[in-house]
Amino acid sequence: MNVRDIKLREWVAFLQAKTGNLPAAEEMFEQIRKRKDTKQNFYTDWNLAVMAYDRKDEAMAYQFLVPLLDQNAYDEDLIWIVLALAIKLEDRERFLATIPKSLTMRFHPLAIVVSYNFGDQSRTQELLGEFLRQTSWQLPPVNRRFNNLAELEKIIDEGIVEGQIEQLVSWLEARIVSHKGWIPNYLALARVYEEECQDVENAFKILRNRLRIVQNDNKQDKRKKDDACRDLLELCKRNKYKKLGEQAFQLAIKACTSKDLLNSFKNFAPKENEAIVDQAKPDPPPQIVTPLRQTDPQLAERLAWVTARFASVRNIATYVEEQKALDQFVRIVTEMNPEESGSVVDKINNISTVVQRFFSTEVGDHDARRVLYTRAIGFEESLTKLLNSGVLSQNLTDIITPYHAALKKVLGDLSRQAGIGPKIDVVIENPFISNETEKSTLVIKATNESQRQVSDVQIELLADNSILNIAGNKNSIISNLNSQQSAFINFPIRCNGMKSNNGSSNIPVDISIQASAEGFPNVDLGIIKRRIPIKTFKEFIGAEQIPKKFQKVALNPSEPDLFQGRDDIMKKIKNSFSGGIQRERYFLDGIRRTGKTSILNFLPRSLPENVIPVLINLDTFGLTAGPIDSPSFLHGICGLMCESMMSGTNNGNEIHPPDKEAFVSNPGQAFNQFLTDFKTKTDGKVPLLMIDEFQTLLEAIARTGSGINRDTLVLDQLRGHLDQGNLYATMTGSVRFDRLSQITDHRIFGSLTRLRVTFLAEESVKQVLHAGLEQWVKIPDETVRKVYQLTGGYPWLIQDYGANLVDLLNDEHRTIATEKDIELITEESILCNNEHFKHWWPTNQLSSEEERFIEELFRKYPDQENVETREFFGSIHHREQPAFRRAFENLRACEVLDSTQTEKLSFRGTVLRRWLEQQIQSDGRLRIRVDYQEKPNTDRGKTGVFIDHENLIKSLERISAARGKTYSKNKLDWFSHILKNLLSEAENRVGMLGFKVAVAFWNRPEESNLQSAYFDNGFTPAQPENVKLENAVDFKVADEVRRANEQAMREKTWLSRAIIVTGDGDLSHIVRALVNDRVAVQVWAGSKETSNQYQKIVGEENIVALDDVCGL
């Protein structure tokens, strides 16, 4: 036997194992394994694992299999076995890490239990969210075939939107293993790594593997190799990774890519004294390395000379004189950028040709000169678009910019010699001036009708007369107007004596216009004379005032025109009924005032005939405070169903709910009997329960107790009858769907499908404004766009802007709305009233984490509207990344940040940004000051800080020594200062503190001396029993936390957030209990004493080092 043939020896070992000679087989496999360096061999390790498992050595089998899984080998059997062994051997971290590789949801229930027991709350929530979303979207099978990249990209986009990034990565890795030659898999995975995981290194590895696949192809397609190298180099250039770029450049040289491609990325080329690539061991077949293009060593000097010559170009004559310099410039551009300079050079040559012909044309040939001027303008606009498009490299753009600046001067001279100056058209938009008001606004629209951009457009109103006076500035300046662009100008006016001036039917208005363009500074365009009719409001619009149709409450079918932008949601709900049976139950998820209740109000018009809509407004049940009374609630639902049936067609049958006593004695039986009678008397019709703000019901249920003592009768009845088809349901809520289980966990959530209700699109905003103002008011597109930019499409705020706009126009008896009007409303009505933002920044869902996120955003990017997501998170310390990621998701879910943008951070509406900027305090901190009365259902629970004083002092003494801080013997001043800093930081993180407790043996002299510091800051000092227990203080702290929780429940609230200040791990039991009760816990301790056990319970992001917050 040839002992060097490894494959042959593997076969011999396998046959020995099959024939029962296990020891010999195992020995031979081990020998083979040792000869294969560090690279794992799937078949060898698999066979060794099987033999280890057969002899009951599961731990050894597990050790063989895990490295195979880490090689990204996609094998379903392997994954399932590793999952099973990980559970059996209690390797919970491996089990949770392997779950995404399974590409299925079947193991999620078990994973949720494991992560919950493991104390990993964030992972539990993530798994639960994925599991709840499974009914709406799942990844297709790994072996699914796609016709092209577009089909695959669609799946990728859906996965990103659904937040299944981790599963998406595992799915794509598995596809690469099973379809190694299909390039779109590599491109898709690289995109996910770069854009979603922000992991450029892994994206580079994937694209490098793609290049190897192309190189190993027998066909050796040069175009494919160039594409693969270009993608690698562009990745590095895009992300400014110099070292990776140099690696990519060497790979490109080794792959024999085109010399033009190499030249376009020569910034990554090695220096002259460095070896380009080690060619001692070239890959077969031998390849010829293409050297870089040899450039003129005096190229930079030539470019500097040409650029200097452009400074002398001021008009057509000097442009023609510098033709040699222009020719030299074109050659330099071509030589330096052969790949991308083609279109630029063509445009420069075309412009030069036109200028030359214009220069040669007779001065009196006006028509020919105008034609040439128009052509020159076209070429220049094309060049401008190319420079602004971002397509050209920055290097080429920088080279072209001096030429482009000189060209603008030449075009100005062309315009002057062709006799084509700036042309501004001015129109008064007011169709009339009312004689019933003293104050109004004259609106003028200025349009640039010339082919060039104009600047410093000055409009002066010359209308002062006995009838009309200008109330403010008579002049208005528009800094820039592009060709065919318009701008609206508002002139406040006062009307004098028009009521008594019956002889005048109109008012004369003179308008003076000046404008500048290249080659035409400060051109006086003369005075335009206009006359405006004098009319009453009723004469013009047929009414005394513009009716106020905009509503600040839920819309009803009586005003259908205001209900816009919800066709897709209405269709989904309508199509969820098939054959009169509800096939899908939707939970409408969105912040308050986005139109969820309006959808329920309009829904009955889209329902099948056998469905009876029953709107349930939970506010009428008194659930906003205190626990639910289940019998009364079920009885109330029955009453609403009876009312809904009686208001519709009931075939003469009457039905009344049973006596309330029957519900008190046996609510479940009474509810069942009522539904049976209801079905009989309505000829089989089914009630559709439209439950508005469903989380209110869950909160009332949560207040009944915890665990088995919680009264879930209502949810049990609803879920049971929904499953049996006795009831249908559609629910709404202003709490995120994946957060409902945190209020009250119940199996009813598994039967619901999330349907997001978000903001309106710009076209829908336009439709709403036009519907509210109808035929009475002209609303230019610029005004609509201003409302959309400010509100982001927030339906409630759009209605508010519309109502304020009606008031403003009625006051001035005006029928034209402008951007200035919207800005005036923003300043005087919106920003000054926090009521407008209480739902857009819901304080019951957004906390100090989100405030810190906005603080950081404003601090680092104070004037930047759009910030790259990757750039922002790249500046956040890794320890704070989880908290900032959570805040980012919450801000997007609440529509504070634009949820449609994944690569950029931008506010959904600019008015919200401006309001948040107003909330920034003098110390740079963002604190949302709620000056309105919150409803009880916005209660965010109590917060508390609990201090183990003795361990706190030990940590502070160590920190002071390390930082060279001294203190007096009694320590009181030193400690008082630190305690104030700790409290300030605690309130910044968790809000106002409801409980402040410090535990120590206060009868000891060293402790009693510092007790006054606690009293001064509102603490309740507590003391353990005088017993000789090592951990007496720890037990007392745990007892005080329990007391605080009980006190909160007596006050009909709960302990929602707690800070435990300690220096050791003896409080881990109470921390774990709090986490299990869904209390948000932070542990503050000295960095040296911080226990790993705490990190496993609350996560690294909730461990706070006293070094960072004590103020020393």
PDB file of C-alpha atoms in Angstrom, residues 47 103 107 140 145 190 205 219 245 262 385 456 596 613 622 635 672 742 795 813 855 892 985:
ATOM      1  CA  ASN A  47     -15.409   9.473  11.649  1.00  0.00           C
ATOM      2  CA  LEU A 103     -31.646  28.450   9.020  1.00  0.00           C
ATOM      3  CA  PHE A 107     -35.264  25.464  17.441  1.00  0.00           C
ATOM      4  CA  PRO A 140     -36.124  30.587   1.328  1.00  0.00           C
ATOM      5  CA  ARG A 145     -32.174  28.848  -7.499  1.00  0.00           C
ATOM      6  CA  ALA A 190     -19.964  41.040   0.982  1.00  0.00           C
ATOM      7  CA  LYS A 205     -12.333  38.080   2.595  1.00  0.00           C
ATOM      8  CA  LYS A 219     -12.004  29.601 -19.045  1.00  0.00           C
ATOM      9  CA  GLY A 245      -6.146  48.322  -0.532  1.00  0.00           C
ATOM     10  CA  LEU A 262      -4.268  49.262 -12.054  1.00  0.00           C
ATOM     11  CA  LYS A 385     -23.771  67.305 -13.702  1.00  0.00           C
ATOM     12  CA  ASP A 456     -28.780  88.471  -6.028  1.00  0.00           C
ATOM     13  CA  LYS A 596     -54.499  53.662  13.476  1.00  0.00           C
ATOM     14  CA  PRO A 613     -67.440  45.306  13.227  1.00  0.00           C
ATOM     15  CA  GLY A 622     -61.474  52.595  32.886  1.00  0.00           C
ATOM     16  CA  HIS A 635     -69.610  41.751  30.064  1.00  0.00           C
ATOM     17  CA  ASN A 672     -69.325  31.249  25.849  1.00  0.00           C
ATOM     18  CA  GLN A 742     -42.728  42.513  28.150  1.00  0.00           C
ATOM     19  CA  PRO A 795     -50.495  62.583  10.023  1.00  0.00           C
ATOM     20  CA  HIS A 813     -58.408  87.109   4.044  1.00  0.00           C
ATOM     21  CA  GLU A 855     -26.822  64.177  22.646  1.00  0.00           C
ATOM     22  CA  ARG A 892     -36.347  54.365  14.335  1.00  0.00           C
ATOM     23  CA  GLU A 985     -25.339  60.419  36.898  1.00  0.00           C
TER      24      GLU A 985
END
